[in-house]
């Protein structure tokens, strides 16, 4: 029997709020007025559109210009240094493995070399049986994993796409609430936990 645990990276395994905010602020500061970090993340978690955030930031250029600069910076090693592991992640990932789950990392990251370097630096790369990243600019998480075989599976993540991917795969989803989205945007998940480590405490897996 093949038991698979699909798990998202940013916001689920890694705390990435500092990197995202600093990258946003760096882009805005010369051509606008950056929002403070708390306000920025309140807007992001409420799913406020980038166009509105840029308008509130008095950004001089358009969304396309911002995204072009964002894509060149956000996965750069100099910015990845601001990421931190979520609480007890190494211990939790090993718990999943010890309970006979094949753990598959699924991320929209595009720079695989920098991804591998970061996972190695955090000493968690050996926790994954497979690493699936979006090396192309188009596609969805479902497209990335739809051909992976399993008998039973869960998908753990912090966004709507993670929940929708689970639905398309016809498996159960676990929403992490201390991530990118507020709970009201994740209502279709089967289970809710504040952090990944809380799953083991509740003996769900």
mmCIF file with all atom_site columns, N, CA and C in Angstrom, residues 17-59:
data_model
loop_
_atom_site.group_PDB
_atom_site.id
_atom_site.type_symbol
_atom_site.label_atom_id
_atom_site.label_alt_id
_atom_site.label_comp_id
_atom_site.label_asym_id
_atom_site.label_entity_id
_atom_site.label_seq_id
_atom_site.pdbx_PDB_ins_code
_atom_site.Cartn_x
_atom_site.Cartn_y
_atom_site.Cartn_z
_atom_site.occupancy
_atom_site.B_iso_or_equiv
_atom_site.pdbx_formal_charge
_atom_site.auth_seq_id
_atom_site.auth_comp_id
_atom_site.auth_asym_id
_atom_site.auth_atom_id
_atom_site.pdbx_PDB_model_num
ATOM 1   N N  . UNK A 1 17 ? 7.280  35.005 5.722  1.00 0.00 ? 17 UNK A N  1
ATOM 2   C CA . UNK A 1 17 ? 6.705  36.351 5.745  1.00 0.00 ? 17 UNK A CA 1
ATOM 3   C C  . UNK A 1 17 ? 7.772  37.443 5.689  1.00 0.00 ? 17 UNK A C  1
ATOM 4   N N  . UNK A 1 18 ? 8.903  37.253 6.374  1.00 0.00 ? 18 UNK A N  1
ATOM 5   C CA . UNK A 1 18 ? 9.948  38.272 6.395  1.00 0.00 ? 18 UNK A CA 1
ATOM 6   C C  . UNK A 1 18 ? 10.549 38.460 5.006  1.00 0.00 ? 18 UNK A C  1
ATOM 7   N N  . UNK A 1 19 ? 10.826 37.350 4.322  1.00 0.00 ? 19 UNK A N  1
ATOM 8   C CA . UNK A 1 19 ? 11.391 37.436 2.967  1.00 0.00 ? 19 UNK A CA 1
ATOM 9   C C  . UNK A 1 19 ? 10.427 38.140 2.019  1.00 0.00 ? 19 UNK A C  1
ATOM 10  N N  . UNK A 1 20 ? 9.188  37.751 2.053  1.00 0.00 ? 20 UNK A N  1
ATOM 11  C CA . UNK A 1 20 ? 8.209  38.348 1.146  1.00 0.00 ? 20 UNK A CA 1
ATOM 12  C C  . UNK A 1 20 ? 8.059  39.840 1.400  1.00 0.00 ? 20 UNK A C  1
ATOM 13  N N  . UNK A 1 21 ? 7.990  40.206 2.680  1.00 0.00 ? 21 UNK A N  1
ATOM 14  C CA . UNK A 1 21 ? 7.817  41.627 2.986  1.00 0.00 ? 21 UNK A CA 1
ATOM 15  C C  . UNK A 1 21 ? 9.047  42.430 2.586  1.00 0.00 ? 21 UNK A C  1
ATOM 16  N N  . UNK A 1 22 ? 10.227 41.941 2.909  1.00 0.00 ? 22 UNK A N  1
ATOM 17  C CA . UNK A 1 22 ? 11.450 42.677 2.579  1.00 0.00 ? 22 UNK A CA 1
ATOM 18  C C  . UNK A 1 22 ? 11.616 42.829 1.068  1.00 0.00 ? 22 UNK A C  1
ATOM 19  N N  . UNK A 1 23 ? 11.248 41.815 0.326  1.00 0.00 ? 23 UNK A N  1
ATOM 20  C CA . UNK A 1 23 ? 11.340 41.899 -1.132 1.00 0.00 ? 23 UNK A CA 1
ATOM 21  C C  . UNK A 1 23 ? 10.354 42.942 -1.665 1.00 0.00 ? 23 UNK A C  1
ATOM 22  N N  . UNK A 1 24 ? 9.118  42.911 -1.159 1.00 0.00 ? 24 UNK A N  1
ATOM 23  C CA . UNK A 1 24 ? 8.120  43.928 -1.521 1.00 0.00 ? 24 UNK A CA 1
ATOM 24  C C  . UNK A 1 24 ? 8.635  45.330 -1.203 1.00 0.00 ? 24 UNK A C  1
ATOM 25  N N  . UNK A 1 25 ? 9.144  45.499 0.001  1.00 0.00 ? 25 UNK A N  1
ATOM 26  C CA . UNK A 1 25 ? 9.620  46.815 0.442  1.00 0.00 ? 25 UNK A CA 1
ATOM 27  C C  . UNK A 1 25 ? 10.783 47.307 -0.413 1.00 0.00 ? 25 UNK A C  1
ATOM 28  N N  . UNK A 1 26 ? 11.674 46.397 -0.779 1.00 0.00 ? 26 UNK A N  1
ATOM 29  C CA . UNK A 1 26 ? 12.827 46.773 -1.597 1.00 0.00 ? 26 UNK A CA 1
ATOM 30  C C  . UNK A 1 26 ? 12.409 47.276 -2.970 1.00 0.00 ? 26 UNK A C  1
ATOM 31  N N  . UNK A 1 27 ? 11.375 46.659 -3.541 1.00 0.00 ? 27 UNK A N  1
ATOM 32  C CA . UNK A 1 27 ? 10.891 47.074 -4.854 1.00 0.00 ? 27 UNK A CA 1
ATOM 33  C C  . UNK A 1 27 ? 10.175 48.418 -4.771 1.00 0.00 ? 27 UNK A C  1
ATOM 34  N N  . UNK A 1 28 ? 9.404  48.591 -3.704 1.00 0.00 ? 28 UNK A N  1
ATOM 35  C CA . UNK A 1 28 ? 8.574  49.794 -3.585 1.00 0.00 ? 28 UNK A CA 1
ATOM 36  C C  . UNK A 1 28 ? 9.360  51.032 -3.171 1.00 0.00 ? 28 UNK A C  1
ATOM 37  N N  . UNK A 1 29 ? 10.370 50.869 -2.338 1.00 0.00 ? 29 UNK A N  1
ATOM 38  C CA . UNK A 1 29 ? 10.960 52.007 -1.628 1.00 0.00 ? 29 UNK A CA 1
ATOM 39  C C  . UNK A 1 29 ? 11.473 53.125 -2.533 1.00 0.00 ? 29 UNK A C  1
ATOM 40  N N  . UNK A 1 30 ? 11.948 52.801 -3.727 1.00 0.00 ? 30 UNK A N  1
ATOM 41  C CA . UNK A 1 30 ? 12.474 53.841 -4.624 1.00 0.00 ? 30 UNK A CA 1
ATOM 42  C C  . UNK A 1 30 ? 11.395 54.461 -5.504 1.00 0.00 ? 30 UNK A C  1
ATOM 43  N N  . UNK A 1 31 ? 10.232 53.812 -5.546 1.00 0.00 ? 31 UNK A N  1
ATOM 44  C CA . UNK A 1 31 ? 9.179  54.265 -6.460 1.00 0.00 ? 31 UNK A CA 1
ATOM 45  C C  . UNK A 1 31 ? 7.805  54.298 -5.802 1.00 0.00 ? 31 UNK A C  1
ATOM 46  N N  . UNK A 1 32 ? 7.801  54.495 -4.490 1.00 0.00 ? 32 UNK A N  1
ATOM 47  C CA . UNK A 1 32 ? 6.545  54.533 -3.772 1.00 0.00 ? 32 UNK A CA 1
ATOM 48  C C  . UNK A 1 32 ? 6.787  54.641 -2.281 1.00 0.00 ? 32 UNK A C  1
ATOM 49  N N  . UNK A 1 33 ? 5.804  54.259 -1.505 1.00 0.00 ? 33 UNK A N  1
ATOM 50  C CA . UNK A 1 33 ? 5.898  54.304 -0.051 1.00 0.00 ? 33 UNK A CA 1
ATOM 51  C C  . UNK A 1 33 ? 5.433  52.961 0.508  1.00 0.00 ? 33 UNK A C  1
ATOM 52  N N  . UNK A 1 34 ? 6.374  52.094 0.943  1.00 0.00 ? 34 UNK A N  1
ATOM 53  C CA . UNK A 1 34 ? 5.987  50.765 1.436  1.00 0.00 ? 34 UNK A CA 1
ATOM 54  C C  . UNK A 1 34 ? 5.045  50.832 2.629  1.00 0.00 ? 34 UNK A C  1
ATOM 55  N N  . UNK A 1 35 ? 4.069  49.940 2.652  1.00 0.00 ? 35 UNK A N  1
ATOM 56  C CA . UNK A 1 35 ? 3.214  49.775 3.821  1.00 0.00 ? 35 UNK A CA 1
ATOM 57  C C  . UNK A 1 35 ? 4.028  49.128 4.940  1.00 0.00 ? 35 UNK A C  1
ATOM 58  N N  . UNK A 1 36 ? 3.601  49.301 6.180  1.00 0.00 ? 36 UNK A N  1
ATOM 59  C CA . UNK A 1 36 ? 4.331  48.593 7.236  1.00 0.00 ? 36 UNK A CA 1
ATOM 60  C C  . UNK A 1 36 ? 3.998  47.107 7.173  1.00 0.00 ? 36 UNK A C  1
ATOM 61  N N  . UNK A 1 37 ? 4.824  46.299 7.796  1.00 0.00 ? 37 UNK A N  1
ATOM 62  C CA . UNK A 1 37 ? 4.731  44.846 7.635  1.00 0.00 ? 37 UNK A CA 1
ATOM 63  C C  . UNK A 1 37 ? 3.389  44.284 8.084  1.00 0.00 ? 37 UNK A C  1
ATOM 64  N N  . UNK A 1 38 ? 2.870  44.764 9.206  1.00 0.00 ? 38 UNK A N  1
ATOM 65  C CA . UNK A 1 38 ? 1.610  44.227 9.714  1.00 0.00 ? 38 UNK A CA 1
ATOM 66  C C  . UNK A 1 38 ? 0.462  44.486 8.754  1.00 0.00 ? 38 UNK A C  1
ATOM 67  N N  . UNK A 1 39 ? 0.402  45.711 8.243  1.00 0.00 ? 39 UNK A N  1
ATOM 68  C CA . UNK A 1 39 ? -0.666 46.053 7.294  1.00 0.00 ? 39 UNK A CA 1
ATOM 69  C C  . UNK A 1 39 ? -0.520 45.251 6.015  1.00 0.00 ? 39 UNK A C  1
ATOM 70  N N  . UNK A 1 40 ? 0.701  45.133 5.517  1.00 0.00 ? 40 UNK A N  1
ATOM 71  C CA . UNK A 1 40 ? 0.962  44.370 4.294  1.00 0.00 ? 40 UNK A CA 1
ATOM 72  C C  . UNK A 1 40 ? 0.446  42.939 4.426  1.00 0.00 ? 40 UNK A C  1
ATOM 73  N N  . UNK A 1 41 ? 0.767  42.293 5.568  1.00 0.00 ? 41 UNK A N  1
ATOM 74  C CA . UNK A 1 41 ? 0.362  40.897 5.725  1.00 0.00 ? 41 UNK A CA 1
ATOM 75  C C  . UNK A 1 41 ? -1.119 40.739 6.041  1.00 0.00 ? 41 UNK A C  1
ATOM 76  N N  . UNK A 1 42 ? -1.706 41.730 6.670  1.00 0.00 ? 42 UNK A N  1
ATOM 77  C CA . UNK A 1 42 ? -3.158 41.693 6.859  1.00 0.00 ? 42 UNK A CA 1
ATOM 78  C C  . UNK A 1 42 ? -3.858 41.692 5.502  1.00 0.00 ? 42 UNK A C  1
ATOM 79  N N  . UNK A 1 43 ? -3.377 42.517 4.596  1.00 0.00 ? 43 UNK A N  1
ATOM 80  C CA . UNK A 1 43 ? -3.961 42.590 3.261  1.00 0.00 ? 43 UNK A CA 1
ATOM 81  C C  . UNK A 1 43 ? -3.742 41.300 2.482  1.00 0.00 ? 43 UNK A C  1
ATOM 82  N N  . UNK A 1 44 ? -2.538 40.741 2.572  1.00 0.00 ? 44 UNK A N  1
ATOM 83  C CA . UNK A 1 44 ? -2.232 39.500 1.854  1.00 0.00 ? 44 UNK A CA 1
ATOM 84  C C  . UNK A 1 44 ? -3.106 38.349 2.367  1.00 0.00 ? 44 UNK A C  1
ATOM 85  N N  . UNK A 1 45 ? -3.250 38.253 3.678  1.00 0.00 ? 45 UNK A N  1
ATOM 86  C CA . UNK A 1 45 ? -4.038 37.153 4.246  1.00 0.00 ? 45 UNK A CA 1
ATOM 87  C C  . UNK A 1 45 ? -5.523 37.307 3.931  1.00 0.00 ? 45 UNK A C  1
ATOM 88  N N  . UNK A 1 46 ? -5.954 38.541 3.714  1.00 0.00 ? 46 UNK A N  1
ATOM 89  C CA . UNK A 1 46 ? -7.349 38.792 3.336  1.00 0.00 ? 46 UNK A CA 1
ATOM 90  C C  . UNK A 1 46 ? -7.561 38.679 1.826  1.00 0.00 ? 46 UNK A C  1
ATOM 91  N N  . UNK A 1 47 ? -6.509 38.306 1.096  1.00 0.00 ? 47 UNK A N  1
ATOM 92  C CA . UNK A 1 47 ? -6.536 38.107 -0.351 1.00 0.00 ? 47 UNK A CA 1
ATOM 93  C C  . UNK A 1 47 ? -6.844 39.403 -1.114 1.00 0.00 ? 47 UNK A C  1
ATOM 94  N N  . UNK A 1 48 ? -6.384 40.509 -0.581 1.00 0.00 ? 48 UNK A N  1
ATOM 95  C CA . UNK A 1 48 ? -6.523 41.787 -1.291 1.00 0.00 ? 48 UNK A CA 1
ATOM 96  C C  . UNK A 1 48 ? -5.611 41.755 -2.515 1.00 0.00 ? 48 UNK A C  1
ATOM 97  N N  . UNK A 1 49 ? -6.114 42.205 -3.652 1.00 0.00 ? 49 UNK A N  1
ATOM 98  C CA . UNK A 1 49 ? -5.382 42.128 -4.907 1.00 0.00 ? 49 UNK A CA 1
ATOM 99  C C  . UNK A 1 49 ? -4.089 42.935 -4.900 1.00 0.00 ? 49 UNK A C  1
ATOM 100 N N  . UNK A 1 50 ? -3.106 42.448 -5.663 1.00 0.00 ? 50 UNK A N  1
ATOM 101 C CA . UNK A 1 50 ? -1.825 43.158 -5.756 1.00 0.00 ? 50 UNK A CA 1
ATOM 102 C C  . UNK A 1 50 ? -2.020 44.568 -6.290 1.00 0.00 ? 50 UNK A C  1
ATOM 103 N N  . UNK A 1 51 ? -2.929 44.753 -7.222 1.00 0.00 ? 51 UNK A N  1
ATOM 104 C CA . UNK A 1 51 ? -3.157 46.084 -7.781 1.00 0.00 ? 51 UNK A CA 1
ATOM 105 C C  . UNK A 1 51 ? -3.560 47.081 -6.702 1.00 0.00 ? 51 UNK A C  1
ATOM 106 N N  . UNK A 1 52 ? -4.379 46.625 -5.753 1.00 0.00 ? 52 UNK A N  1
ATOM 107 C CA . UNK A 1 52 ? -4.818 47.505 -4.665 1.00 0.00 ? 52 UNK A CA 1
ATOM 108 C C  . UNK A 1 52 ? -3.664 47.783 -3.707 1.00 0.00 ? 52 UNK A C  1
ATOM 109 N N  . UNK A 1 53 ? -2.880 46.743 -3.398 1.00 0.00 ? 53 UNK A N  1
ATOM 110 C CA . UNK A 1 53 ? -1.726 46.912 -2.510 1.00 0.00 ? 53 UNK A CA 1
ATOM 111 C C  . UNK A 1 53 ? -0.740 47.906 -3.114 1.00 0.00 ? 53 UNK A C  1
ATOM 112 N N  . UNK A 1 54 ? -0.502 47.803 -4.407 1.00 0.00 ? 54 UNK A N  1
ATOM 113 C CA . UNK A 1 54 ? 0.428  48.725 -5.071 1.00 0.00 ? 54 UNK A CA 1
ATOM 114 C C  . UNK A 1 54 ? -0.117 50.148 -5.083 1.00 0.00 ? 54 UNK A C  1
ATOM 115 N N  . UNK A 1 55 ? -1.411 50.274 -5.241 1.00 0.00 ? 55 UNK A N  1
ATOM 116 C CA . UNK A 1 55 ? -2.033 51.611 -5.204 1.00 0.00 ? 55 UNK A CA 1
ATOM 117 C C  . UNK A 1 55 ? -1.908 52.213 -3.812 1.00 0.00 ? 55 UNK A C  1
ATOM 118 N N  . UNK A 1 56 ? -2.130 51.407 -2.790 1.00 0.00 ? 56 UNK A N  1
ATOM 119 C CA . UNK A 1 56 ? -1.995 51.883 -1.416 1.00 0.00 ? 56 UNK A CA 1
ATOM 120 C C  . UNK A 1 56 ? -0.542 52.237 -1.102 1.00 0.00 ? 56 UNK A C  1
ATOM 121 N N  . UNK A 1 57 ? 0.388  51.580 -1.811 1.00 0.00 ? 57 UNK A N  1
ATOM 122 C CA . UNK A 1 57 ? 1.819  51.832 -1.618 1.00 0.00 ? 57 UNK A CA 1
ATOM 123 C C  . UNK A 1 57 ? 2.327  52.993 -2.465 1.00 0.00 ? 57 UNK A C  1
ATOM 124 N N  . UNK A 1 58 ? 1.413  53.614 -3.220 1.00 0.00 ? 58 UNK A N  1
ATOM 125 C CA . UNK A 1 58 ? 1.749  54.751 -4.096 1.00 0.00 ? 58 UNK A CA 1
ATOM 126 C C  . UNK A 1 58 ? 2.871  54.391 -5.082 1.00 0.00 ? 58 UNK A C  1
ATOM 127 N N  . UNK A 1 59 ? 2.813  53.151 -5.571 1.00 0.00 ? 59 UNK A N  1
ATOM 128 C CA . UNK A 1 59 ? 3.815  52.660 -6.518 1.00 0.00 ? 59 UNK A CA 1
ATOM 129 C C  . UNK A 1 59 ? 3.635  53.362 -7.859 1.00 0.00 ? 59 UNK A C  1
#
